[in-house]
N, CA, C and O atoms as a MOPAC input file, in Angstrom:
PM7 MOZYME 1SCF
protein

 N     -0.22300 1   -12.89900 1   -28.87500 1
 C      0.85200 1   -12.11600 1   -28.28200 1
 C      1.66300 1   -11.48000 1   -29.40300 1
 O      2.01200 1   -12.14500 1   -30.37800 1
 N      1.95500 1   -10.21400 1   -29.26500 1
 C      2.71200 1    -9.45800 1   -30.25600 1
 C      4.17600 1    -9.88400 1   -30.21100 1
 O      4.85800 1    -9.67900 1   -29.20700 1
 N      4.65400 1   -10.47400 1   -31.29900 1
 C      6.03400 1   -10.98400 1   -31.32200 1
 C      7.06500 1    -9.86200 1   -31.23500 1
 O      8.14800 1   -10.07100 1   -30.68900 1
 N      6.75500 1    -8.68700 1   -31.75700 1
 C      7.69100 1    -7.56100 1   -31.65300 1
 C      7.86500 1    -7.12500 1   -30.20100 1
 O      8.98100 1    -6.85400 1   -29.75600 1
 N      6.74400 1    -7.05900 1   -29.46100 1
 C      6.81300 1    -6.69100 1   -28.03800 1
 C      7.60000 1    -7.74000 1   -27.25800 1
 O      8.40600 1    -7.40900 1   -26.38900 1
 N      7.35600 1    -8.99800 1   -27.57900 1
 C      8.06700 1   -10.08100 1   -26.90500 1
 C      9.56200 1   -10.01800 1   -27.19600 1
 O     10.37600 1   -10.14600 1   -26.28100 1
 N      9.92700 1    -9.82400 1   -28.44800 1
 C     11.33200 1    -9.74200 1   -28.83500 1
 C     12.01300 1    -8.57100 1   -28.11900 1
 O     13.13300 1    -8.70300 1   -27.62500 1
 N     11.32700 1    -7.42700 1   -28.06800 1
 C     11.87300 1    -6.24400 1   -27.38900 1
 C     12.04400 1    -6.50000 1   -25.89100 1
 O     13.06100 1    -6.12700 1   -25.30600 1
 N     11.04900 1    -7.13700 1   -25.27400 1
 C     11.10600 1    -7.43400 1   -23.83700 1
 C     12.23100 1    -8.40300 1   -23.51900 1
 O     12.96200 1    -8.21600 1   -22.54600 1
 N     12.37300 1    -9.44400 1   -24.34200 1
 C     13.43000 1   -10.43300 1   -24.10700 1
 C     14.81700 1    -9.85400 1   -24.37700 1
 O     15.80600 1   -10.31800 1   -23.80900 1
 N     14.89100 1    -8.85400 1   -25.23500 1
 C     16.17000 1    -8.22100 1   -25.55500 1
 C     16.61100 1    -7.18000 1   -24.53800 1
 O     17.74600 1    -6.70600 1   -24.59300 1
 N     15.73800 1    -6.82000 1   -23.61900 1
 C     16.05300 1    -5.81100 1   -22.60600 1
 C     16.74100 1    -6.49000 1   -21.42400 1
 O     16.13100 1    -7.29600 1   -20.72100 1
 N     18.00100 1    -6.16400 1   -21.21100 1
 C     18.77200 1    -6.81900 1   -20.14000 1
 C     18.19600 1    -6.57800 1   -18.75100 1
 O     18.47600 1    -7.35900 1   -17.84100 1
 N     17.41000 1    -5.53800 1   -18.55600 1
 C     16.77300 1    -5.27600 1   -17.25800 1
 C     15.74700 1    -6.35700 1   -16.90000 1
 O     15.36200 1    -6.49500 1   -15.73900 1
 N     15.31000 1    -7.12000 1   -17.90300 1
 C     14.28700 1    -8.13800 1   -17.68900 1
 C     14.85900 1    -9.53400 1   -17.48700 1
 O     14.09800 1   -10.49500 1   -17.37200 1
 N     16.16800 1    -9.66900 1   -17.44000 1
 C     16.78500 1   -10.99200 1   -17.36700 1
 C     16.31800 1   -11.81000 1   -16.16600 1
 O     16.07300 1   -13.00900 1   -16.29900 1
 N     16.19100 1   -11.18600 1   -15.00100 1
 C     15.83200 1   -11.93900 1   -13.80500 1
 C     14.38600 1   -12.43300 1   -13.83900 1
 O     14.07600 1   -13.45500 1   -13.22700 1
 N     13.50300 1   -11.73600 1   -14.53300 1
 C     12.08500 1   -12.11400 1   -14.54900 1
 C     11.86400 1   -13.37700 1   -15.37900 1
 O     10.84500 1   -14.05300 1   -15.22900 1
 N     12.81000 1   -13.69100 1   -16.24600 1
 C     12.69700 1   -14.87200 1   -17.10800 1
 C     12.69700 1   -16.15500 1   -16.27600 1
 O     12.17100 1   -17.17700 1   -16.71600 1
 N     13.27500 1   -16.10900 1   -15.09200 1
 C     13.39000 1   -17.28900 1   -14.24700 1
 C     12.27700 1   -17.40800 1   -13.21200 1
 O     12.44400 1   -18.09600 1   -12.20400 1
 N     11.15000 1   -16.75100 1   -13.44500 1
 C     10.05500 1   -16.81100 1   -12.47800 1
 C      8.71900 1   -16.91700 1   -13.21100 1
 O      8.66200 1   -16.88700 1   -14.44000 1
 N      7.66000 1   -17.04000 1   -12.43900 1
 C      6.31000 1   -17.07800 1   -12.99700 1
 C      5.42800 1   -16.12800 1   -12.19000 1
 O      5.81500 1   -15.66800 1   -11.11500 1
 N      4.26200 1   -15.84500 1   -12.70900 1
 C      3.30900 1   -15.01100 1   -11.98200 1
 C      2.95800 1   -15.66400 1   -10.65300 1
 O      2.85100 1   -14.98400 1    -9.63200 1
 N      2.77900 1   -16.97000 1   -10.66400 1
 C      2.45000 1   -17.68700 1    -9.42200 1
 C      3.55900 1   -17.53900 1    -8.38500 1
 O      3.27500 1   -17.32800 1    -7.20700 1
 N      4.80600 1   -17.64700 1    -8.80400 1
 C      5.92600 1   -17.49500 1    -7.86600 1
 C      5.99500 1   -16.08300 1    -7.29300 1
 O      6.32100 1   -15.90100 1    -6.12100 1
 N      5.68900 1   -15.09300 1    -8.11400 1
 C      5.65800 1   -13.70200 1    -7.64300 1
 C      4.58500 1   -13.54500 1    -6.57600 1
 O      4.82100 1   -12.91200 1    -5.54700 1
 N      3.40800 1   -14.11700 1    -6.81200 1
 C      2.29800 1   -14.03500 1    -5.84900 1
 C      2.63000 1   -14.77300 1    -4.55100 1
 O      2.32000 1   -14.28400 1    -3.46400 1
 N      3.25000 1   -15.93200 1    -4.65600 1
 C      3.62900 1   -16.69600 1    -3.46300 1
 C      4.64400 1   -15.91400 1    -2.63800 1
 O      4.52900 1   -15.84300 1    -1.41400 1
 N      5.63400 1   -15.32900 1    -3.29900 1
 C      6.65200 1   -14.54700 1    -2.58200 1
 C      6.02400 1   -13.35800 1    -1.87000 1
 O      6.34500 1   -13.08100 1    -0.71400 1
 N      5.13400 1   -12.65800 1    -2.55400 1
 C      4.43900 1   -11.51800 1    -1.94900 1
 C      3.63200 1   -11.97000 1    -0.74400 1
 O      3.67200 1   -11.33600 1     0.31100 1
 N      2.91000 1   -13.05100 1    -0.89700 1
 C      2.09700 1   -13.60000 1     0.17500 1
 C      2.96900 1   -13.96400 1     1.37900 1
 O      2.62500 1   -13.63200 1     2.51400 1
 N      4.08000 1   -14.63500 1     1.14300 1
 C      4.98300 1   -15.03300 1     2.23200 1
 C      5.51800 1   -13.82600 1     2.99600 1
 O      5.60400 1   -13.85300 1     4.22300 1
 N      5.87400 1   -12.78100 1     2.27700 1
 C      6.39300 1   -11.56800 1     2.92100 1
 C      5.31500 1   -10.92500 1     3.78600 1
 O      5.57100 1   -10.55400 1     4.93100 1
 N      4.11700 1   -10.79500 1     3.24000 1
 C      3.03600 1   -10.17700 1     4.00100 1
 C      2.65300 1   -11.01100 1     5.22000 1
 O      2.31900 1   -10.46000 1     6.26900 1
 N      2.69900 1   -12.32600 1     5.08700 1
 C      2.36600 1   -13.19700 1     6.22400 1
 C      3.37200 1   -13.06000 1     7.37300 1
 O      3.02300 1   -13.30400 1     8.52900 1
 N      4.59800 1   -12.67800 1     7.07000 1
 C      5.62400 1   -12.50800 1     8.11000 1
 C      5.45000 1   -11.20700 1     8.89100 1
 O      6.01700 1   -11.05000 1     9.97300 1
 N      4.68200 1   -10.29200 1     8.35400 1
 C      4.49400 1    -8.99000 1     9.00100 1
 C      3.36700 1    -9.05100 1    10.02400 1
 O      2.42100 1    -9.82100 1     9.86600 1
 N      3.47000 1    -8.24300 1    11.06600 1
 C      2.40900 1    -8.22400 1    12.08100 1
 C      1.19700 1    -7.41000 1    11.60700 1
 O      0.94000 1    -6.30900 1    12.09300 1
 N      0.46100 1    -7.98300 1    10.64400 1
 C     -0.70000 1    -7.30600 1    10.07000 1
 C     -1.98600 1    -7.95500 1    10.56200 1
 O     -2.06100 1    -9.17300 1    10.72400 1
 N     -2.99000 1    -7.12800 1    10.79500 1
 C     -4.31800 1    -7.67800 1    11.07200 1
 C     -4.83100 1    -8.28700 1     9.76600 1
 O     -4.27600 1    -8.03300 1     8.69700 1
 N     -5.86600 1    -9.07200 1     9.85700 1
 C     -6.42100 1    -9.69600 1     8.65400 1
 C     -6.88700 1    -8.63100 1     7.65600 1
 O     -6.67600 1    -8.77200 1     6.45100 1
 N     -7.51900 1    -7.57000 1     8.16000 1
 C     -7.98500 1    -6.48900 1     7.28200 1
 C     -6.81300 1    -5.77800 1     6.60600 1
 O     -6.86700 1    -5.48100 1     5.41200 1
 N     -5.74600 1    -5.50600 1     7.37700 1
 C     -4.57400 1    -4.85300 1     6.79600 1
 C     -3.90200 1    -5.75600 1     5.77100 1
 O     -3.46000 1    -5.28900 1     4.72200 1
 N     -3.82600 1    -7.04900 1     6.07300 1
 C     -3.23400 1    -8.00600 1     5.13300 1
 C     -3.99100 1    -7.95800 1     3.79800 1
 O     -3.37800 1    -7.87000 1     2.73400 1
 N     -5.29300 1    -8.01600 1     3.86300 1
 C     -6.12300 1    -7.99100 1     2.64900 1
 C     -5.92700 1    -6.67400 1     1.90500 1
 O     -5.79700 1    -6.66200 1     0.68100 1
 N     -5.90800 1    -5.57300 1     2.64000 1
 C     -5.71800 1    -4.25900 1     2.03600 1
 C     -4.36200 1    -4.15700 1     1.33000 1
 O     -4.28700 1    -3.69800 1     0.19000 1
 N     -3.29100 1    -4.58600 1     2.01000 1
 C     -1.95800 1    -4.53700 1     1.41500 1
 C     -1.90700 1    -5.42500 1     0.17500 1
 O     -1.38800 1    -5.01700 1    -0.86400 1
 N     -2.43900 1    -6.62600 1     0.28300 1
 C     -2.38100 1    -7.57700 1    -0.83100 1
 C     -3.10900 1    -7.01700 1    -2.05700 1
 O     -2.62600 1    -7.15900 1    -3.18000 1
 N     -4.25600 1    -6.38700 1    -1.84800 1
 C     -5.00300 1    -5.78300 1    -2.95600 1
 C     -4.22500 1    -4.63300 1    -3.59300 1
 O     -4.21400 1    -4.49200 1    -4.81600 1
 N     -3.57700 1    -3.81500 1    -2.77000 1
 C     -2.80700 1    -2.69000 1    -3.29700 1
 C     -1.56900 1    -3.16000 1    -4.06200 1
 O     -1.07200 1    -2.45500 1    -4.93900 1
 N     -1.08000 1    -4.34000 1    -3.72900 1
 C      0.12800 1    -4.88000 1    -4.36800 1
 C     -0.20100 1    -5.79700 1    -5.54700 1
 O      0.64500 1    -6.58200 1    -5.97700 1
 N     -1.41600 1    -5.70200 1    -6.06700 1
 C     -1.89200 1    -6.62700 1    -7.08600 1
 C     -0.93900 1    -6.77200 1    -8.27300 1
 O     -0.59500 1    -7.90300 1    -8.61700 1
 N     -0.51400 1    -5.73700 1    -8.88900 1
 C      0.35000 1    -5.81700 1   -10.07500 1
 C      1.79400 1    -5.44900 1    -9.74900 1
 O      2.50300 1    -4.87000 1   -10.57200 1
 N      2.21500 1    -5.79500 1    -8.53700 1
 C      3.56100 1    -5.46600 1    -8.08100 1
 C      4.35600 1    -6.72900 1    -7.80500 1
 O      3.79200 1    -7.78800 1    -7.53100 1
 N      5.67100 1    -6.60200 1    -7.88100 1
 C      6.59000 1    -7.68600 1    -7.54600 1
 C      7.46800 1    -7.23300 1    -6.39600 1
 O      7.72400 1    -6.04000 1    -6.23000 1
 N      7.92200 1    -8.17900 1    -5.61200 1
 C      8.85700 1    -7.89500 1    -4.52600 1
 C     10.23800 1    -7.67600 1    -5.13400 1
 O     10.65500 1    -8.42900 1    -6.01300 1
 N     10.93600 1    -6.66800 1    -4.67800 1
 C     12.29800 1    -6.39100 1    -5.14600 1
 C     13.27900 1    -6.94500 1    -4.12200 1
 O     13.65500 1    -6.26300 1    -3.16800 1
 N     13.68400 1    -8.18200 1    -4.33300 1
 C     14.58600 1    -8.86600 1    -3.41000 1
 C     15.99500 1    -8.30300 1    -3.46600 1
 O     16.81200 1    -8.57300 1    -2.58600 1
 N     16.27800 1    -7.52500 1    -4.49100 1
 C     17.60400 1    -6.94200 1    -4.67400 1
 C     17.44100 1    -5.54800 1    -5.28100 1
 O     16.51300 1    -5.32100 1    -6.05700 1
 N     18.31900 1    -4.62700 1    -4.94500 1
 C     18.22400 1    -3.28400 1    -5.54700 1
 C     18.34900 1    -3.31300 1    -7.07200 1
 O     17.85100 1    -2.41900 1    -7.75600 1
 N     19.01900 1    -4.34600 1    -7.60300 1
 C     19.18200 1    -4.45900 1    -9.05000 1
 C     17.85000 1    -4.70600 1    -9.75600 1
 O     17.74000 1    -4.48400 1   -10.96200 1
 N     16.84500 1    -5.16000 1    -9.02100 1
 C     15.53800 1    -5.43000 1    -9.60900 1
 C     14.68600 1    -4.17200 1    -9.73600 1
 O     13.61300 1    -4.21200 1   -10.33800 1
 N     15.14300 1    -3.07300 1    -9.18600 1
 C     14.38200 1    -1.82300 1    -9.22700 1
 C     14.62700 1    -1.13100 1   -10.56400 1
 O     15.76500 1    -0.83100 1   -10.92200 1
 N     13.54600 1    -0.88400 1   -11.29300 1
 C     13.62900 1    -0.25900 1   -12.60400 1
 C     13.42900 1     1.24800 1   -12.44300 1
 O     12.42600 1     1.68900 1   -11.88200 1
 N     14.38200 1     2.03100 1   -12.93400 1
 C     14.26300 1     3.48800 1   -12.87000 1
 C     13.06000 1     3.93800 1   -13.68800 1
 O     12.84200 1     3.47000 1   -14.80500 1
 N     12.28200 1     4.85400 1   -13.11600 1
 C     11.06900 1     5.33700 1   -13.75200 1
 C      9.83400 1     4.56500 1   -13.33900 1
 O      8.71000 1     4.98800 1   -13.61000 1
 N     10.04000 1     3.43100 1   -12.68300 1
 C      8.92500 1     2.58600 1   -12.27100 1
 C      8.27600 1     3.05600 1   -10.98000 1
 O      8.88000 1     3.78100 1   -10.18900 1
 N      7.04600 1     2.63300 1   -10.78300 1
 C      6.28900 1     2.96000 1    -9.57800 1
 C      6.64200 1     1.94800 1    -8.49700 1
 O      6.67000 1     0.74200 1    -8.74300 1
 N      6.90900 1     2.45200 1    -7.30400 1
 C      7.22800 1     1.57800 1    -6.18400 1
 C      6.24700 1     1.80600 1    -5.03300 1
 O      5.72100 1     2.90300 1    -4.84100 1
 N      6.02500 1     0.74900 1    -4.29000 1
 C      5.32600 1     0.79500 1    -3.01200 1
 C      6.26500 1     0.16400 1    -2.01400 1
 O      6.93600 1    -0.81800 1    -2.33400 1
 N      6.32900 1     0.70500 1    -0.81000 1
 C      7.20900 1     0.11100 1     0.18600 1
 C      6.62000 1     0.24000 1     1.57100 1
 O      5.77600 1     1.08700 1     1.86100 1
 N      7.11700 1    -0.65500 1     2.41100 1
 C      6.71500 1    -0.67300 1     3.81500 1
 C      7.95000 1    -0.32800 1     4.62900 1
 O      8.91400 1    -1.09400 1     4.63100 1
 N      7.94600 1     0.80700 1     5.32000 1
 C      9.09400 1     1.13900 1     6.18000 1
 C      9.19300 1     0.12200 1     7.31900 1
 O      8.19100 1    -0.22600 1     7.94300 1
 N     10.39500 1    -0.34200 1     7.57500 1
 C     10.59400 1    -1.31600 1     8.64800 1
 C     10.60300 1    -0.66200 1    10.02400 1
 O     10.36000 1    -1.32500 1    11.03300 1
 N     10.87900 1     0.62400 1    10.06500 1
 C     10.90500 1     1.35100 1    11.33300 1
 C      9.95700 1     2.53200 1    11.20500 1
 O     10.12000 1     3.39000 1    10.33700 1
 N      8.97200 1     2.56100 1    12.07900 1
 C      7.97900 1     3.61100 1    12.04100 1
 C      7.76600 1     4.09400 1    13.47300 1
 O      7.70200 1     3.28700 1    14.40100 1
 N      7.65900 1     5.38000 1    13.64900 1
 C      7.54700 1     5.95300 1    14.99700 1
 C      6.37200 1     5.40400 1    15.79800 1
 O      6.49200 1     5.19500 1    17.00500 1
 N      5.23700 1     5.16900 1    15.14100 1
 C      4.06800 1     4.68300 1    15.87300 1
 C      3.88500 1     3.16800 1    15.74000 1
 O      2.84800 1     2.63600 1    16.13700 1
 N      4.88100 1     2.46900 1    15.18600 1
 C      4.87300 1     1.01200 1    15.01400 1
 C      3.70300 1     0.49800 1    14.18100 1
 O      3.38500 1    -0.68900 1    14.24600 1
 N      3.06000 1     1.35800 1    13.40300 1
 C      1.98900 1     0.92800 1    12.50500 1
 C      2.58900 1     0.76100 1    11.11500 1
 O      3.27900 1     1.65100 1    10.62000 1
 N      2.32600 1    -0.37900 1    10.49100 1
 C      2.82500 1    -0.62100 1     9.15000 1
 C      1.98400 1     0.14900 1     8.14400 1
 O      0.75500 1     0.08100 1     8.16200 1
 N      2.64900 1     0.86900 1     7.28200 1
 C      1.97700 1     1.64600 1     6.24800 1
 C      2.62200 1     1.32800 1     4.90200 1
 O      3.76600 1     0.87900 1     4.83500 1
 N      1.87600 1     1.56600 1     3.84900 1
 C      2.35400 1     1.34800 1     2.50000 1
 C      2.53700 1     2.71700 1     1.87000 1
 O      1.57200 1     3.46800 1     1.72500 1
 N      3.76900 1     3.04800 1     1.49300 1
 C      4.06500 1     4.34400 1     0.88500 1
 C      4.35900 1     4.14300 1    -0.59200 1
 O      4.58100 1     3.01500 1    -1.03400 1
 N      4.36300 1     5.23500 1    -1.36500 1
 C      4.54500 1     5.10400 1    -2.81000 1
 C      5.41100 1     6.21100 1    -3.38800 1
 O      5.66200 1     7.22900 1    -2.74300 1
 N      5.85800 1     5.99300 1    -4.61100 1
 C      6.62100 1     6.98900 1    -5.34100 1
 C      7.04100 1     6.42500 1    -6.68800 1
 O      6.72300 1     5.28300 1    -7.01900 1
 N      7.75500 1     7.22700 1    -7.45900 1
 C      8.30200 1     6.81400 1    -8.75100 1
 C      9.82200 1     6.95000 1    -8.66700 1
 O     10.34000 1     7.99400 1    -8.27100 1
 N     10.51900 1     5.89700 1    -9.03900 1
 C     11.97500 1     5.85100 1    -8.90200 1
 C     12.64000 1     6.80500 1    -9.89200 1
 O     12.38100 1     6.75200 1   -11.09400 1
 N     13.48800 1     7.66600 1    -9.37500 1
 C     14.28500 1     8.55000 1   -10.21600 1
 C     15.67900 1     7.95700 1   -10.42200 1
 O     16.23400 1     8.00700 1   -11.51900 1
 N     16.23400 1     7.39100 1    -9.34000 1
 C     17.61800 1     6.92400 1    -9.40700 1
 C     17.90900 1     6.05900 1    -8.19100 1
 O     17.31000 1     6.24400 1    -7.13200 1
 N     18.82300 1     5.12000 1    -8.34400 1
 C     19.37300 1     4.39700 1    -7.19400 1
 C     20.86900 1     4.67300 1    -7.18600 1
 O     21.50400 1     4.78900 1    -8.23400 1
 N     21.41400 1     4.77600 1    -5.98700 1
 C     22.85500 1     5.00200 1    -5.89600 1
 C     23.38200 1     4.40200 1    -4.60900 1
 O     22.68700 1     4.31200 1    -3.59600 1
 N     24.63600 1     3.99500 1    -4.69000 1
 C     25.27700 1     3.33900 1    -3.55900 1
 C     25.99700 1     4.37100 1    -2.69700 1
 O     26.66900 1     5.27100 1    -3.20100 1
 N     25.83900 1     4.21600 1    -1.39500 1
 C     26.59100 1     5.02800 1    -0.44900 1
 C     27.53200 1     4.08900 1     0.30400 1
 O     27.59200 1     2.89600 1     0.00600 1
 N     28.24600 1     4.61500 1     1.25500 1
 C     29.20100 1     3.81100 1     2.00300 1
 C     28.52100 1     2.65700 1     2.75300 1
 O     29.10400 1     1.58300 1     2.89900 1
 N     27.29900 1     2.87900 1     3.22300 1
 C     26.65300 1     1.87000 1     4.05800 1
 C     25.33800 1     1.31200 1     3.52100 1
 O     24.73100 1     0.47300 1     4.18600 1
 N     24.87100 1     1.73800 1     2.35000 1
 C     23.56800 1     1.28600 1     1.88200 1
 C     23.38400 1     1.61700 1     0.40500 1
 O     24.23900 1     2.23900 1    -0.22700 1
 N     22.25200 1     1.18600 1    -0.11900 1
 C     21.78400 1     1.59300 1    -1.44500 1
 C     20.62700 1     2.55300 1    -1.20000 1
 O     19.66600 1     2.20900 1    -0.51300 1
 N     20.71700 1     3.73300 1    -1.75100 1
 C     19.65700 1     4.72100 1    -1.60300 1
 C     18.79900 1     4.74500 1    -2.85500 1
 O     19.28800 1     4.55500 1    -3.96800 1
 N     17.52100 1     4.98200 1    -2.65100 1
 C     16.58000 1     5.08100 1    -3.75700 1
 C     16.01200 1     6.49100 1    -3.73300 1
 O     15.33300 1     6.88900 1    -2.78700 1
 N     16.30000 1     7.23000 1    -4.78000 1
 C     15.77800 1     8.57900 1    -4.93900 1
 C     14.46000 1     8.44400 1    -5.69400 1
 O     14.42300 1     7.88000 1    -6.78800 1
 N     13.38500 1     8.95600 1    -5.11800 1
 C     12.07600 1     8.83700 1    -5.74300 1
 C     11.35400 1    10.16300 1    -5.66000 1
 O     11.72500 1    11.04500 1    -4.88600 1
 N     10.32200 1    10.28900 1    -6.46700 1
 C      9.54900 1    11.52300 1    -6.39400 1
 C      8.06000 1    11.23700 1    -6.27700 1
 O      7.53400 1    10.24600 1    -6.78200 1
 N      7.41400 1    12.16700 1    -5.57800 1
 C      5.97200 1    12.16600 1    -5.38300 1
 C      5.52800 1    13.61100 1    -5.51800 1
 O      6.04100 1    14.48800 1    -4.82400 1
 N      4.59000 1    13.85900 1    -6.39600 1
 C      4.05700 1    15.21000 1    -6.54800 1
 C      5.11600 1    16.24700 1    -6.88000 1
 O      5.02100 1    17.39000 1    -6.43400 1
 N      6.11800 1    15.86800 1    -7.65100 1
 C      7.15700 1    16.80500 1    -8.06200 1
 C      8.24700 1    17.04600 1    -7.03000 1
 O      9.16100 1    17.83100 1    -7.28300 1
 N      8.17800 1    16.39700 1    -5.88200 1
 C      9.20500 1    16.54900 1    -4.84000 1
 C     10.03200 1    15.28400 1    -4.76000 1
 O      9.50700 1    14.17900 1    -4.90100 1
 N     11.33400 1    15.44600 1    -4.53100 1
 C     12.25000 1    14.32100 1    -4.43300 1
 C     12.48900 1    13.92200 1    -2.98500 1
 O     12.60700 1    14.77000 1    -2.10100 1
 N     12.55900 1    12.61300 1    -2.76100 1
 C     12.81900 1    12.05300 1    -1.44200 1
 C     13.78600 1    10.89000 1    -1.59800 1
 O     14.01100 1    10.40800 1    -2.70800 1
 N     14.35200 1    10.44500 1    -0.49500 1
 C     15.27000 1     9.31200 1    -0.50800 1
 C     14.87000 1     8.30400 1     0.56300 1
 O     14.49000 1     8.67600 1     1.67300 1
 N     14.96000 1     7.02800 1     0.21500 1
 C     14.81200 1     5.95400 1     1.19300 1
 C     16.03100 1     5.05000 1     1.08000 1
 O     16.67100 1     4.97100 1     0.03200 1
 N     16.33800 1     4.37200 1     2.17400 1
 C     17.43600 1     3.41200 1     2.18100 1
 C     16.86500 1     2.02700 1     1.95000 1
 O     15.90000 1     1.62900 1     2.60200 1
 N     17.45500 1     1.29800 1     1.03000 1
 C     16.95700 1    -0.03000 1     0.68100 1
 C     16.87600 1    -0.94400 1     1.90200 1
 O     15.93800 1    -1.73100 1     2.02200 1
 N     17.84200 1    -0.84800 1     2.80200 1
 C     17.88100 1    -1.73500 1     3.97000 1
 C     16.79800 1    -1.41900 1     5.00700 1
 O     16.58600 1    -2.20000 1     5.93500 1
 N     16.11900 1    -0.29100 1     4.85800 1
 C     15.12200 1     0.12500 1     5.84000 1
 C     13.68400 1    -0.05700 1     5.37500 1
 O     12.75200 1     0.39800 1     6.03800 1
 N     13.50100 1    -0.72300 1     4.23500 1
 C     12.15900 1    -0.88700 1     3.68100 1
 C     11.98300 1    -2.27800 1     3.07400 1
 O     12.95500 1    -2.96400 1     2.75500 1
 N     10.74000 1    -2.66900 1     2.92600 1
 C     10.37500 1    -3.81700 1     2.09500 1
 C      9.76900 1    -3.18300 1     0.85500 1
 O      8.75800 1    -2.48700 1     0.94200 1
 N     10.37900 1    -3.42000 1    -0.29800 1
 C      9.99700 1    -2.66800 1    -1.49200 1
 C      9.40600 1    -3.56400 1    -2.57600 1
 O      9.87300 1    -4.67300 1    -2.83100 1
 N      8.36300 1    -3.03400 1    -3.19700 1
 C      7.67200 1    -3.69500 1    -4.29600 1
 C      7.63700 1    -2.72000 1    -5.46100 1
 O      7.56000 1    -1.50800 1    -5.26000 1
 N      7.69400 1    -3.24500 1    -6.67400 1
 C      7.62000 1    -2.37400 1    -7.84300 1
 C      6.56600 1    -2.89500 1    -8.80300 1
 O      6.40100 1    -4.10000 1    -8.99100 1
 N      5.85800 1    -1.94800 1    -9.40300 1
 C      4.82400 1    -2.30100 1   -10.37700 1
 C      5.49600 1    -3.05800 1   -11.52300 1
 O      6.54000 1    -2.65000 1   -12.03200 1
 N      4.88400 1    -4.14700 1   -11.90800 1
 C      5.40200 1    -4.95900 1   -13.00700 1
 C      5.25000 1    -4.16300 1   -14.29300 1
 O      4.16400 1    -3.68000 1   -14.61300 1
 N      6.35900 1    -4.03100 1   -15.03400 1
 C      6.33400 1    -3.24800 1   -16.26600 1
 C      5.60300 1    -4.01300 1   -17.36800 1
 O      5.36100 1    -5.21500 1   -17.25000 1
 N      5.26200 1    -3.31100 1   -18.42300 1
 C      4.58400 1    -3.93800 1   -19.55900 1
 C      5.46600 1    -5.03500 1   -20.16800 1
 O      4.97100 1    -6.09900 1   -20.53900 1
 N      6.77500 1    -4.77100 1   -20.26700 1
 C      7.68300 1    -5.78000 1   -20.80500 1
 C      7.75300 1    -7.00400 1   -19.89300 1
 O      7.74600 1    -8.13800 1   -20.37200 1
 N      7.82100 1    -6.78000 1   -18.59300 1
 C      7.84500 1    -7.90500 1   -17.65200 1
 C      6.55500 1    -8.71100 1   -17.74900 1
 O      6.58100 1    -9.94100 1   -17.69700 1
 N      5.42800 1    -8.02100 1   -17.89000 1
 C      4.13600 1    -8.70000 1   -18.02000 1
 C      4.11500 1    -9.55400 1   -19.27700 1
 O      3.59700 1   -10.67000 1   -19.25300 1
 N      4.66800 1    -9.05300 1   -20.37200 1
 C      4.73400 1    -9.80600 1   -21.63000 1
 C      5.53600 1   -11.09200 1   -21.42900 1
 O      5.12400 1   -12.16200 1   -21.87800 1
 N      6.67700 1   -10.98500 1   -20.75800 1
 C      7.52000 1   -12.15600 1   -20.49800 1
 C      6.79600 1   -13.13700 1   -19.59000 1
 O      6.81100 1   -14.34000 1   -19.84600 1
 N      6.16700 1   -12.64300 1   -18.54000 1
 C      5.44100 1   -13.51600 1   -17.61400 1
 C      4.30100 1   -14.25600 1   -18.31100 1
 O      4.06300 1   -15.43000 1   -18.03000 1
 N      3.59800 1   -13.57900 1   -19.21500 1
 C      2.51800 1   -14.23100 1   -19.95200 1
 C      3.06300 1   -15.39100 1   -20.78000 1
 O      2.45300 1   -16.45900 1   -20.84300 1
 N      4.20500 1   -15.17500 1   -21.41000 1
 C      4.83300 1   -16.23000 1   -22.19900 1
 C      5.21200 1   -17.40500 1   -21.31100 1
 O      4.88000 1   -18.55000 1   -21.62000 1
 N      5.90100 1   -17.13200 1   -20.21600 1
 C      6.35800 1   -18.18700 1   -19.30600 1
 C      5.17500 1   -18.92800 1   -18.68400 1
 O      5.19900 1   -20.15400 1   -18.57600 1
 N      4.15400 1   -18.19900 1   -18.28000 1
 C      2.98100 1   -18.81600 1   -17.66400 1
 C      2.25400 1   -19.75200 1   -18.61800 1
 O      1.59300 1   -20.69400 1   -18.18100 1
 N      2.37000 1   -19.49900 1   -19.91900 1
 C      1.64400 1   -20.29200 1   -20.91100 1
 C      2.48500 1   -21.40200 1   -21.54100 1
 O      2.01700 1   -22.10600 1   -22.43600 1
 N      3.71200 1   -21.55700 1   -21.08000 1
 C      4.57200 1   -22.63000 1   -21.61700 1
 C      4.22700 1   -23.92800 1   -20.92400 1
 O      4.82600 1   -24.96200 1   -21.21800 1

C-alpha cells in the first residue's frame, strides 16, 4: 500500500466517516436496504451488481461533490423501482430539504435527498482507507 496515498486519504476530512466502517459493513448495509425494497429476485441481483463499488449515503454529508451517484426514486409514477445515475455538482439546503444538483450528458438536474435512496461510488481515497481497515 502506498503510504503517501494513505496519508493523503487519512488527511482528507471528507473521509472521516469512512474510518469507522469496513467493506463488509458497507455490503451488509447495502444488502439490508435492498432487501427492504419490493424487488423481484432478478431485480435484486441486478441492483446489487450495479451497486458493486458503491456505498449507501445515510446522510447528505456523505455525498462527495464530483462523485458518481446511483439512486432509487422512492416515488415513481408506474411504481417500478429503477436505478438512476449522475455526477454530483453540488448539494444545497432549501427550506424543506437538501437538494442534490447533478449532471448527466452535460445537462443539470436536481433531486431531493428525502425522495431517494442514494448510493455513491467509493472514491479511490475511501478504497485506500477501507483496504487498511479491512486488513487490520
